[in-house]
mmCIF file of C-alpha atoms and ligand atoms in Angstrom:
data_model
loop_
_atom_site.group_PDB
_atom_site.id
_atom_site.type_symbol
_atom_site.label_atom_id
_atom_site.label_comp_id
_atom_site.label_asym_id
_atom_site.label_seq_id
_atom_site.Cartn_x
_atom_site.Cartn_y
_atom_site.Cartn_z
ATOM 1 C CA UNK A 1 21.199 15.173 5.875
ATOM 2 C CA UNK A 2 22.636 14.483 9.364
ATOM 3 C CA UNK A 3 18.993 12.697 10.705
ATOM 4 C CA UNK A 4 19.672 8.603 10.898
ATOM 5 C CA UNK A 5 16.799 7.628 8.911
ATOM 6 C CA UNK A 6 15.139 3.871 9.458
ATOM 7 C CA UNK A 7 13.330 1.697 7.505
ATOM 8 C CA UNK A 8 11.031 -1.864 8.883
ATOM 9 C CA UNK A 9 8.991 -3.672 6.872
ATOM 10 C CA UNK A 10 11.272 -4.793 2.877
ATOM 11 C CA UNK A 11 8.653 -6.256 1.439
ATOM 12 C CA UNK A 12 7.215 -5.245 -2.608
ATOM 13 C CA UNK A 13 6.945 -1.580 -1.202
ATOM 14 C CA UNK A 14 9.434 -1.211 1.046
ATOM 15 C CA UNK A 15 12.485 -2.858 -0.689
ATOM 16 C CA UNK A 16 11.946 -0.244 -3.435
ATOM 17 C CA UNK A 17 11.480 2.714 -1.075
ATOM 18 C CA UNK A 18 14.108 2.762 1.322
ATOM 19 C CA UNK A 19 16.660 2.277 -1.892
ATOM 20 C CA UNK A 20 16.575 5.824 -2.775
ATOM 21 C CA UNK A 21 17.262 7.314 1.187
ATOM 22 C CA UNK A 22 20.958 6.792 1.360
ATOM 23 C CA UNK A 23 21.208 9.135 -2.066
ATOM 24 C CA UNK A 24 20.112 11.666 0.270
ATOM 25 C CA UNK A 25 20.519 10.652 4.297
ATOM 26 C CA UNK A 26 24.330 9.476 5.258
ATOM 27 C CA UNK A 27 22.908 6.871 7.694
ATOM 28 C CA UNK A 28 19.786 4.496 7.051
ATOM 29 C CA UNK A 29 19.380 1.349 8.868
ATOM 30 C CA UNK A 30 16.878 -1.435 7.516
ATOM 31 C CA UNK A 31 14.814 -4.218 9.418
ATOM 32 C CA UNK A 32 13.123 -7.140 8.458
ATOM 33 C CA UNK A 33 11.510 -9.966 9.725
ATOM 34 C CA UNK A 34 13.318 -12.236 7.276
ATOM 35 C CA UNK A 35 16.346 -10.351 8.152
ATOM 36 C CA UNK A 36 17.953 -11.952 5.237
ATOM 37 C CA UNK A 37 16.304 -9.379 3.016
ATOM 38 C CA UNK A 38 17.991 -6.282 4.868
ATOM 39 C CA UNK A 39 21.037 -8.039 4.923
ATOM 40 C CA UNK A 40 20.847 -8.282 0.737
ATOM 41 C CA UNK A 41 19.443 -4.318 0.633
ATOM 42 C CA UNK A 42 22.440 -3.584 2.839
ATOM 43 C CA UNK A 43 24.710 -4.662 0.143
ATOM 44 C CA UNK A 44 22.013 -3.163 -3.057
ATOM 45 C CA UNK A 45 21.804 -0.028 -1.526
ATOM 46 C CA UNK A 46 24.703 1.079 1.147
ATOM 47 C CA UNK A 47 22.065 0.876 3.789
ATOM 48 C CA UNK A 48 22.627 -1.157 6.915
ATOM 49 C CA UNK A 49 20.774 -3.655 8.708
ATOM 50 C CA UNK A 50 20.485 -3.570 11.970
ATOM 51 C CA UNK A 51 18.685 -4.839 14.877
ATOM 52 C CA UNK A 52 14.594 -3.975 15.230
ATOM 53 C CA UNK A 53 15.931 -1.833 18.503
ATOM 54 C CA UNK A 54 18.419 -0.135 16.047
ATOM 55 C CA UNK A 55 15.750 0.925 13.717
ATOM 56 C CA UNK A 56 13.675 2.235 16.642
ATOM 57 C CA UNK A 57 16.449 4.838 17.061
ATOM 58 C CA UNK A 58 16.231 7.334 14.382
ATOM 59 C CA UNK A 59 14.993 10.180 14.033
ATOM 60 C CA UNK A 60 12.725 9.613 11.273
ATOM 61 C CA UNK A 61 11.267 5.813 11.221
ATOM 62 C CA UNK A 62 9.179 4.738 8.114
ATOM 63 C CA UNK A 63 7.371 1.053 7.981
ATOM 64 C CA UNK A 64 5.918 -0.237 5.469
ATOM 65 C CA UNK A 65 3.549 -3.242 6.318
ATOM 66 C CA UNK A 66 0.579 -5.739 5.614
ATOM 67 C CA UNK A 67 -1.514 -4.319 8.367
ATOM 68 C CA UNK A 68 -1.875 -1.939 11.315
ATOM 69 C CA UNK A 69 -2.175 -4.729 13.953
ATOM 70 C CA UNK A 70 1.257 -5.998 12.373
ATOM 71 C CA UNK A 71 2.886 -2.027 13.324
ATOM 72 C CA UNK A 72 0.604 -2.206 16.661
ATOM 73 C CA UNK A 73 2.260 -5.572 17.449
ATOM 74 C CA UNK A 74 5.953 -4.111 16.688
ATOM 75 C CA UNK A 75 5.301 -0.591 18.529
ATOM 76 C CA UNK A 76 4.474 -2.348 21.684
ATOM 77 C CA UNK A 77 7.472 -4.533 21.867
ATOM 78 C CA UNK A 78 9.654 -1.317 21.257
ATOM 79 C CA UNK A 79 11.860 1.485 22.925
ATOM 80 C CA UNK A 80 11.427 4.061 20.484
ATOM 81 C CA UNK A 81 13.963 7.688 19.990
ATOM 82 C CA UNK A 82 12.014 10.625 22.071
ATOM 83 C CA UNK A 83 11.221 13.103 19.642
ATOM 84 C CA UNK A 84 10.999 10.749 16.427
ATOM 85 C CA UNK A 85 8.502 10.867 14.101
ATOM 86 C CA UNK A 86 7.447 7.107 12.645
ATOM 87 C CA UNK A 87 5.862 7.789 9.084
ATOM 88 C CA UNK A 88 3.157 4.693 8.445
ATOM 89 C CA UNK A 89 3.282 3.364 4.834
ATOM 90 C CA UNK A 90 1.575 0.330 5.388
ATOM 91 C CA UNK A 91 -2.494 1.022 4.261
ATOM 92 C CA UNK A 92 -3.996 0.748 7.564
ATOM 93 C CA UNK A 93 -7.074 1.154 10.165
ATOM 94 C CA UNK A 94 -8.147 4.992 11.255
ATOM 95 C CA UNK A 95 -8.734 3.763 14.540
ATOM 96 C CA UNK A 96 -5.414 2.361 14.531
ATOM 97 C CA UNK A 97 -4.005 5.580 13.826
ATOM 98 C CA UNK A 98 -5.323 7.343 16.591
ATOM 99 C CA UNK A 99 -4.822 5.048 18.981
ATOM 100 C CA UNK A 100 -0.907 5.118 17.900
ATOM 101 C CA UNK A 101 -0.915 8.867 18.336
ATOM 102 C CA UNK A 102 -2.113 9.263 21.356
ATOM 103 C CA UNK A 103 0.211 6.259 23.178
ATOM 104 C CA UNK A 104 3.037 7.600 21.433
ATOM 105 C CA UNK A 105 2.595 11.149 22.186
ATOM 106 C CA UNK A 106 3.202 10.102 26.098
ATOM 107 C CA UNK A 107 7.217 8.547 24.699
ATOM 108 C CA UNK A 108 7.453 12.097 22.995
ATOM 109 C CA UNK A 109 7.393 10.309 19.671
ATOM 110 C CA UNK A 110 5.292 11.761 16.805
ATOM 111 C CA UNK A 111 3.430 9.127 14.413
ATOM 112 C CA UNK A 112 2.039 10.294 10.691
ATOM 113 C CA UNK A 113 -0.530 7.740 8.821
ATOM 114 C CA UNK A 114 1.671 8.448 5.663
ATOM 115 C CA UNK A 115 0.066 5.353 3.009
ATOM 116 C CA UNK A 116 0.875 5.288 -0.043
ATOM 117 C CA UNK A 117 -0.229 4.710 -3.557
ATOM 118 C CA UNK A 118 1.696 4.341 -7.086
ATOM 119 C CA UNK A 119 2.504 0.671 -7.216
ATOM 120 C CA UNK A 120 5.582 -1.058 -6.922
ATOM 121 C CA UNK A 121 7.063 0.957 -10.351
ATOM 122 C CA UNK A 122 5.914 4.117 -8.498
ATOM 123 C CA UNK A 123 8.123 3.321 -5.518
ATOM 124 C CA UNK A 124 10.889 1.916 -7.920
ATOM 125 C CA UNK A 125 11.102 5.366 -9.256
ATOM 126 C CA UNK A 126 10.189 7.471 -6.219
ATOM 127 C CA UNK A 127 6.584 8.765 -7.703
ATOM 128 C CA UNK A 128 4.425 7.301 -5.055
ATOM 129 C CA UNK A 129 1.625 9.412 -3.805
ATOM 130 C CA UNK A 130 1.687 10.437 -0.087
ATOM 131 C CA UNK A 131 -1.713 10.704 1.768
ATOM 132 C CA UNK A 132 -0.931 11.298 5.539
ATOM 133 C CA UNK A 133 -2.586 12.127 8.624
ATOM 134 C CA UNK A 134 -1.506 13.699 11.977
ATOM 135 C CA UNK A 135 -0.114 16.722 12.901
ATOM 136 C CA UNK A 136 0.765 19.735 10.761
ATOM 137 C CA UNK A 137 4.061 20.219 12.746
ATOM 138 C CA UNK A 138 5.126 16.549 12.210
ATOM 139 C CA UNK A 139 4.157 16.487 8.866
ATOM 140 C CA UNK A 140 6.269 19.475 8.163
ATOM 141 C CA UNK A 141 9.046 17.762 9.716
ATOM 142 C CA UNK A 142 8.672 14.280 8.093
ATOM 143 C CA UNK A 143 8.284 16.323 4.294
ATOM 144 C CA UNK A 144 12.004 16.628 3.722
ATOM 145 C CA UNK A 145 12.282 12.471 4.179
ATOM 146 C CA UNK A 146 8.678 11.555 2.258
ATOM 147 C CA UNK A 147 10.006 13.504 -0.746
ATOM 148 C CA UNK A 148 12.715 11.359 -1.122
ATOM 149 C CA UNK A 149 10.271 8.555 -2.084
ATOM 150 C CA UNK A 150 7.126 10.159 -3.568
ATOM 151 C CA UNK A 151 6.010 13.480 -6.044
ATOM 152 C CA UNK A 152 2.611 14.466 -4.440
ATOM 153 C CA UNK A 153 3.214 14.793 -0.386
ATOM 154 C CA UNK A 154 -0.319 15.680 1.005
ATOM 155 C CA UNK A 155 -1.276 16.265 4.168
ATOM 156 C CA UNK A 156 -5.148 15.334 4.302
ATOM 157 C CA UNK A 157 -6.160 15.812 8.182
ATOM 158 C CA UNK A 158 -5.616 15.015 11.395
ATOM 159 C CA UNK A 159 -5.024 11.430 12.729
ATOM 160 C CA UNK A 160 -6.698 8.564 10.519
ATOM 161 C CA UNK A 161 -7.326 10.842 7.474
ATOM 162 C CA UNK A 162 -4.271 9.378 5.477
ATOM 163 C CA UNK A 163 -5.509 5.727 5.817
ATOM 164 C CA UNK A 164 -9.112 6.811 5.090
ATOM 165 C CA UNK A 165 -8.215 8.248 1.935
ATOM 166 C CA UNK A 166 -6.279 5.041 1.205
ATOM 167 C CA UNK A 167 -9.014 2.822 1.487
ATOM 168 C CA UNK A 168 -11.701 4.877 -0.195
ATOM 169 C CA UNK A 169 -9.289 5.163 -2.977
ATOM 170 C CA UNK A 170 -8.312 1.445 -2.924
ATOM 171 C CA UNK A 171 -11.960 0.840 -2.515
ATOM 172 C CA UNK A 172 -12.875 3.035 -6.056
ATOM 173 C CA UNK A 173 -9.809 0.904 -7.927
ATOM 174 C CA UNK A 174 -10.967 -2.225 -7.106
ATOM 175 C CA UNK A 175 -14.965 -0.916 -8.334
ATOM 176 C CA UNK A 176 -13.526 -0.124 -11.472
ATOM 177 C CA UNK A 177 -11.694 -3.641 -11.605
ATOM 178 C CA UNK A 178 -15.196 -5.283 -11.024
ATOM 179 C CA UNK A 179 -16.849 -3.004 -13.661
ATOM 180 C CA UNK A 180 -14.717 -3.944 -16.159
ATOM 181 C CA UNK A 181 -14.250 -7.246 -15.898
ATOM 182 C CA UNK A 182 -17.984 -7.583 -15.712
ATOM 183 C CA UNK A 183 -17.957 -5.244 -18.883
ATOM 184 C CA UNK A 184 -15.061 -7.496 -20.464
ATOM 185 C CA UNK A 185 -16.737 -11.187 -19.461
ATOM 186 C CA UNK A 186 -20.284 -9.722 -21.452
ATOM 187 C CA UNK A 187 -18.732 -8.346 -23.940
ATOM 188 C CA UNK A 188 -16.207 -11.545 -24.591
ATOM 189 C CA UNK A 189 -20.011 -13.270 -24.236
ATOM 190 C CA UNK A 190 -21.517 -11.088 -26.911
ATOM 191 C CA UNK A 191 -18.642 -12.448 -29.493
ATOM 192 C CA UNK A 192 -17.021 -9.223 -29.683
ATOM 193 C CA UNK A 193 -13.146 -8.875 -29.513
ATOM 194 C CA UNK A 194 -12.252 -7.628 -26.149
ATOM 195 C CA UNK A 195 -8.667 -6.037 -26.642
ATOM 196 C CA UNK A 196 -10.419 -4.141 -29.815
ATOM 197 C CA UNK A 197 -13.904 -3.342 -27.464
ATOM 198 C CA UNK A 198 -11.069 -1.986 -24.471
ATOM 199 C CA UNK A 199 -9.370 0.421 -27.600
ATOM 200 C CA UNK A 200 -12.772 1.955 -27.951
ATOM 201 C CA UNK A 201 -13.492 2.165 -24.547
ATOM 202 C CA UNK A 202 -9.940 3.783 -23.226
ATOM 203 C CA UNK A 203 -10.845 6.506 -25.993
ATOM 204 C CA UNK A 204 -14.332 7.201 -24.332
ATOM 205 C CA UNK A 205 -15.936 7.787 -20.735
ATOM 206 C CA UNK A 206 -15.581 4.450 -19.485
ATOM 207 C CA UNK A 207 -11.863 4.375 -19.012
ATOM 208 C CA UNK A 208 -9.944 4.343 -15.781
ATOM 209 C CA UNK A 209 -6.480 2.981 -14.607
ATOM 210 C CA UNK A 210 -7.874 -0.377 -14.653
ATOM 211 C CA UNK A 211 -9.018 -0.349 -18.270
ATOM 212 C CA UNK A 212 -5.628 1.340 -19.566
ATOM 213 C CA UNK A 213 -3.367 0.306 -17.549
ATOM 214 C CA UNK A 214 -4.157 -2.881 -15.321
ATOM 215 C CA UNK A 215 -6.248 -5.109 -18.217
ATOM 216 C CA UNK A 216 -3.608 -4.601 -20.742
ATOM 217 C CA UNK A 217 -0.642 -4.853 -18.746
ATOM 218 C CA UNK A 218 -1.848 -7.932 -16.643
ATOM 219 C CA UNK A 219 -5.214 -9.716 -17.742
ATOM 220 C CA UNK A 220 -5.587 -9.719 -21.296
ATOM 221 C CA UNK A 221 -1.872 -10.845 -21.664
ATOM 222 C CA UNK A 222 -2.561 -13.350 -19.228
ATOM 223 C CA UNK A 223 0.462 -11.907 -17.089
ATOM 224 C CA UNK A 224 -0.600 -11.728 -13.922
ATOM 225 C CA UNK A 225 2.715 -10.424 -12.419
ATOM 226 C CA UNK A 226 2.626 -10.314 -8.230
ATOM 227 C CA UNK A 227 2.894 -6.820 -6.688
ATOM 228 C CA UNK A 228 -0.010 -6.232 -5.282
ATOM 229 C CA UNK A 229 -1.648 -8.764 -2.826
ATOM 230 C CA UNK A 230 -5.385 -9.396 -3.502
ATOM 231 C CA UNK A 231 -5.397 -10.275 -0.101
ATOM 232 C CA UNK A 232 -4.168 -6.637 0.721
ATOM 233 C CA UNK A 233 -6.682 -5.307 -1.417
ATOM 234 C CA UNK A 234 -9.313 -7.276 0.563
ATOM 235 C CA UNK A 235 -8.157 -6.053 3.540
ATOM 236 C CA UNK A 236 -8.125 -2.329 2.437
ATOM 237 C CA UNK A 237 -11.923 -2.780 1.016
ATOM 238 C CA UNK A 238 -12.753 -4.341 4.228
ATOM 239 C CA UNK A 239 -11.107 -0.988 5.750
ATOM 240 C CA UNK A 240 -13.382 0.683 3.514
ATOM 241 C CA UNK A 241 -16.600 -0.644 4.299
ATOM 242 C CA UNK A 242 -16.007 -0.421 8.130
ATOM 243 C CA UNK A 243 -15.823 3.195 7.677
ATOM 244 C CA UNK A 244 -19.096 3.203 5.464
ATOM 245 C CA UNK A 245 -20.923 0.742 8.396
ATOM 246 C CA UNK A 246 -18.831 3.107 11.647
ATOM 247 C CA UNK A 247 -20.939 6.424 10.120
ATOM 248 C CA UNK A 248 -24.354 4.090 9.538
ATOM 249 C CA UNK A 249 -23.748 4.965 5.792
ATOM 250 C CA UNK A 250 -25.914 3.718 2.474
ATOM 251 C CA UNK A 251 -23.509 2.468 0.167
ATOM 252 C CA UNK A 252 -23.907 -0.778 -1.827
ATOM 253 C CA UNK A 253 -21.850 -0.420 -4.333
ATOM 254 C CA UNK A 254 -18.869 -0.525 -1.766
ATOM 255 C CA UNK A 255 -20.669 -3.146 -0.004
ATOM 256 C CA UNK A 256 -21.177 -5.694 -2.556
ATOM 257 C CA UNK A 257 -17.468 -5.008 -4.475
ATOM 258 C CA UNK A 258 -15.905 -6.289 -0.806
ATOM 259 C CA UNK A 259 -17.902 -9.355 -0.793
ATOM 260 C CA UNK A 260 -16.907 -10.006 -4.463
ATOM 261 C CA UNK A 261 -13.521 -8.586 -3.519
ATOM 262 C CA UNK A 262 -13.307 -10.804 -0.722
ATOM 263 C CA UNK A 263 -14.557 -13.915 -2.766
ATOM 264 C CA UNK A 264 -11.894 -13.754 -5.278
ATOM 265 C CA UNK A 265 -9.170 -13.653 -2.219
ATOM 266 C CA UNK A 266 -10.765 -17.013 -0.935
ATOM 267 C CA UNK A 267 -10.569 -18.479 -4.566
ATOM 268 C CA UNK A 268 -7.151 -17.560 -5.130
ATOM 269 C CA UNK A 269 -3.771 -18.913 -4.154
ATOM 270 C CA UNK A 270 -1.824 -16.921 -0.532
ATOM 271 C CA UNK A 271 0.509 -14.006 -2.871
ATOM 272 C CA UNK A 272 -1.510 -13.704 -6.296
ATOM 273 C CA UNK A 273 -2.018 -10.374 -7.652
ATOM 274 C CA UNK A 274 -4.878 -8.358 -7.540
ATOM 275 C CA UNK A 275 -5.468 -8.730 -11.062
ATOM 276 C CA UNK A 276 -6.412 -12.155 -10.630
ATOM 277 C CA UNK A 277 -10.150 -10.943 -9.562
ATOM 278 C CA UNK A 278 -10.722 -11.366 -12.841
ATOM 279 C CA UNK A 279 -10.208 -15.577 -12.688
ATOM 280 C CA UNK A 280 -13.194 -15.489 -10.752
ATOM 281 C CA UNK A 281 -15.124 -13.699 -13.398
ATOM 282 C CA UNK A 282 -13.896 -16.154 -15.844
ATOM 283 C CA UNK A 283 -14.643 -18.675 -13.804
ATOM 284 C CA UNK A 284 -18.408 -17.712 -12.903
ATOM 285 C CA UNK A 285 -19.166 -16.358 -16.529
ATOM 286 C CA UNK A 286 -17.077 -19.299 -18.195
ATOM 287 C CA UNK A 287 -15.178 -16.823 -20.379
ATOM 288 C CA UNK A 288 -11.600 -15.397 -21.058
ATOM 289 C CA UNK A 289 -10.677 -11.841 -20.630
ATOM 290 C CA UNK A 290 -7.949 -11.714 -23.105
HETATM 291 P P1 NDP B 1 4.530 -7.516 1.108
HETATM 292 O O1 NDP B 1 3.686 -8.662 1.506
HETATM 293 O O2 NDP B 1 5.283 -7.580 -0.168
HETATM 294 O O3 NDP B 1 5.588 -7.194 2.279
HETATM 295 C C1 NDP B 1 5.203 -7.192 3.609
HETATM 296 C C2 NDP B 1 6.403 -6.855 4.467
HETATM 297 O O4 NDP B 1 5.993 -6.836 5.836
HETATM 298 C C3 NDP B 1 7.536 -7.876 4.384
HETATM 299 O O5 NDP B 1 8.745 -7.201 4.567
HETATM 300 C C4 NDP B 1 7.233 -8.811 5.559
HETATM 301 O O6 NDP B 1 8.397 -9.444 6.075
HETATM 302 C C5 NDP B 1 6.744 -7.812 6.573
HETATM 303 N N1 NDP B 1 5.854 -8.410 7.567
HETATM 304 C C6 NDP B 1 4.729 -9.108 7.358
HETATM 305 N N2 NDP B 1 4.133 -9.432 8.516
HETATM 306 C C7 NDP B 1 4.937 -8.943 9.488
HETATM 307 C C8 NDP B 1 4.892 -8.962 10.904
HETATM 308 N N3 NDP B 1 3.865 -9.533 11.551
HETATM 309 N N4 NDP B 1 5.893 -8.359 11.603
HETATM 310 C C9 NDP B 1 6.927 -7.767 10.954
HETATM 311 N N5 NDP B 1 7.041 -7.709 9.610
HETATM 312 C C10 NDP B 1 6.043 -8.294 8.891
HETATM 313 O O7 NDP B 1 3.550 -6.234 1.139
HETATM 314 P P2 NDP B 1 3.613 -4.908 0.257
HETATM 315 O O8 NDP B 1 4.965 -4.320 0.337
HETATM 316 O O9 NDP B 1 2.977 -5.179 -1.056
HETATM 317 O O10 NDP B 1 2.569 -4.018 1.092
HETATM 318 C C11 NDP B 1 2.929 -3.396 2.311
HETATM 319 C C12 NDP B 1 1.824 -2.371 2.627
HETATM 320 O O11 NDP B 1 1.765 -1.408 1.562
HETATM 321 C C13 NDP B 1 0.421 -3.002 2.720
HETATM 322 O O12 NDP B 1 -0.314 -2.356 3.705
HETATM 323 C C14 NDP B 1 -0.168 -2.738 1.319
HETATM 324 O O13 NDP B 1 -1.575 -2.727 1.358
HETATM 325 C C15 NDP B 1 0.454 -1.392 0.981
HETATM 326 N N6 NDP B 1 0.604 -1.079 -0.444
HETATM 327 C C16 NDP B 1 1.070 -2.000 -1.351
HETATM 328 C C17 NDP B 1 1.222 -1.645 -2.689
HETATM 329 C C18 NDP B 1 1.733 -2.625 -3.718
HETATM 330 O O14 NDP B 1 1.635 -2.310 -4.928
HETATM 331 N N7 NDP B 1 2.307 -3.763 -3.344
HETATM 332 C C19 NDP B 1 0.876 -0.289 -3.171
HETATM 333 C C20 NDP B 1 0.479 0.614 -2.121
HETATM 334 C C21 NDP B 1 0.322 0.215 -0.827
HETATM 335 P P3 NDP B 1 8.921 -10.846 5.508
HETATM 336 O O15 NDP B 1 9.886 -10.484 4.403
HETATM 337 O O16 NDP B 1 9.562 -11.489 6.671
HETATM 338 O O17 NDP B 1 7.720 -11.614 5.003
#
């Protein structure tokens, strides 16, 4: 396709998801902040790295980062291509959102809420999950470029609907990680085998991603590989919870897994996975999940 496509923000998301645009856009420039990292995906993936002003003009400008204030912090320093659309990855604020939309609209620049969900191996191998908010028209013109990196595109509503849907579903992934490491640490307690208990329970109601994918995989094997901040997984609960306090909400379930998310982030070194919640479980119930 003849639309220069950019891409800001290489970090465990991004690196992975602007690999796959030059297979189908002949020019995509990359920024980082350590530009060293565009630099390298320059010579991975026949991209080029340019300047933070180069990136700003394309026609189609993705960014992928921790938080909204970081993408409200690099909009306002920016010239941006009238007529773009910039498609937000990074898990962010509603409010945010909106607030983007409507002081971009005045530069004739569209902006889509577009997070995502799939993990790093789902933006590896361009599976990730689109949620995004904004405008129909934008999103049908931002499709062609999102399919490139994900299988299920949706549009879910107007401004801020994208990064709601994140964080509620963010918020629902890390209850399950509570439950069952609170199911794990009593069960470990009772003397039963765990791995054995989590066979039996994958095979009946009480399964979920965590339980067949995330224990296994990470916990019980005592693995604990980094790609996925639990710091970013604090901050998207937090998201969560505003929401829940913003529309004077009952919810305590949400309430009390973000203070228990939020505790484990405190107890935990800057970068460690999610999947390191379940330390503090050990920690408090003086068992081992494994
Ligand atoms: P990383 O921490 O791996 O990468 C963050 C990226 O943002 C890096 O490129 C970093 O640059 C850059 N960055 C950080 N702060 C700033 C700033 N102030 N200005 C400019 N650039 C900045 O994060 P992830 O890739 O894991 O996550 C990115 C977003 O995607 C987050 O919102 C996260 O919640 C979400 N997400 C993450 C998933 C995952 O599995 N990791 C899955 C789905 C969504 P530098 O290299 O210089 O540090």
């Amino acid at each position: 396709m003849t639309q220069i496509v950019s891409f800001i923000g290489l970090g465990a998301m991004g690196y992975r998801m602007a690999a796959h645009l030059p297979q189908t856009f002949s020019e995509v420039r990359v920024w980082n902040r350590t530009f060293e990292k565009a630099q390298q995906h320059a010579k991975d993936y026949g991209t080029q790295a340019t300047s933070l002003e180069e990136a700003a003009q394309a026609d189609i400008i993705f960014s992928c980062l921790p938080t909204s204030q970081d993408v409200e912090h690099l909009i306002a320093t920016l010239e941006i291509k009238p007529g773009a659309i910039w498609v937000d990855c990074t898990s962010g604020v509603p409010a945010s959102a909106k607030k983007l939309i409507a002081e971009l609209k005045l530069k004739d620049v569209d902006y889509l809420d577009a997070p995502v969900s799939g993990q790093t191996i789902g933006a590896e191998k361009a599976t990730l999950t689109f949620m995004v908010g904004g405008s129909a028209d934008a999103f049908e013109r931002a499709l062609p470029a999102m399919q490139v990196l994900g299988k299920l595109i949706k549009h879910v509503g107007d401004s801020g609907a994208g990064f709601a849907v994140k964080a509620v579903n963010n918020m629902m992934m890390a209850i399950h990680l509570c439950a069952a490491c609170e199911g794990a640490s009593t069960l470990k307690s009772h003397g039963v085998n765990v791995q054995e208990a989590f066979e039996c329970i994958n095979a009946s109601s009480g399964q979920s991603a965590i339980t067949t994918s995330i224990l296994p995989n990470r916990v019980f094997n005592r693995a604990f590989p980094s790609t996925f901040a639990l710091a970013l997984l604090a901050k998207d609960t937090g998201i969560a919870l505003d929401l829940v306090q913003e529309n004077k909400l009952s919810a305590p379930i949400i309430a009390s897994t973000q203070s228990l998310v939020q505790a484990a982030s405190n107890l935990v070194e800057a970068g460690s996975d999610f999947s390191t919640l379940a330390k503090m479980y050990e920690s408090i119930n003086k068992v081992t999940i494994e």
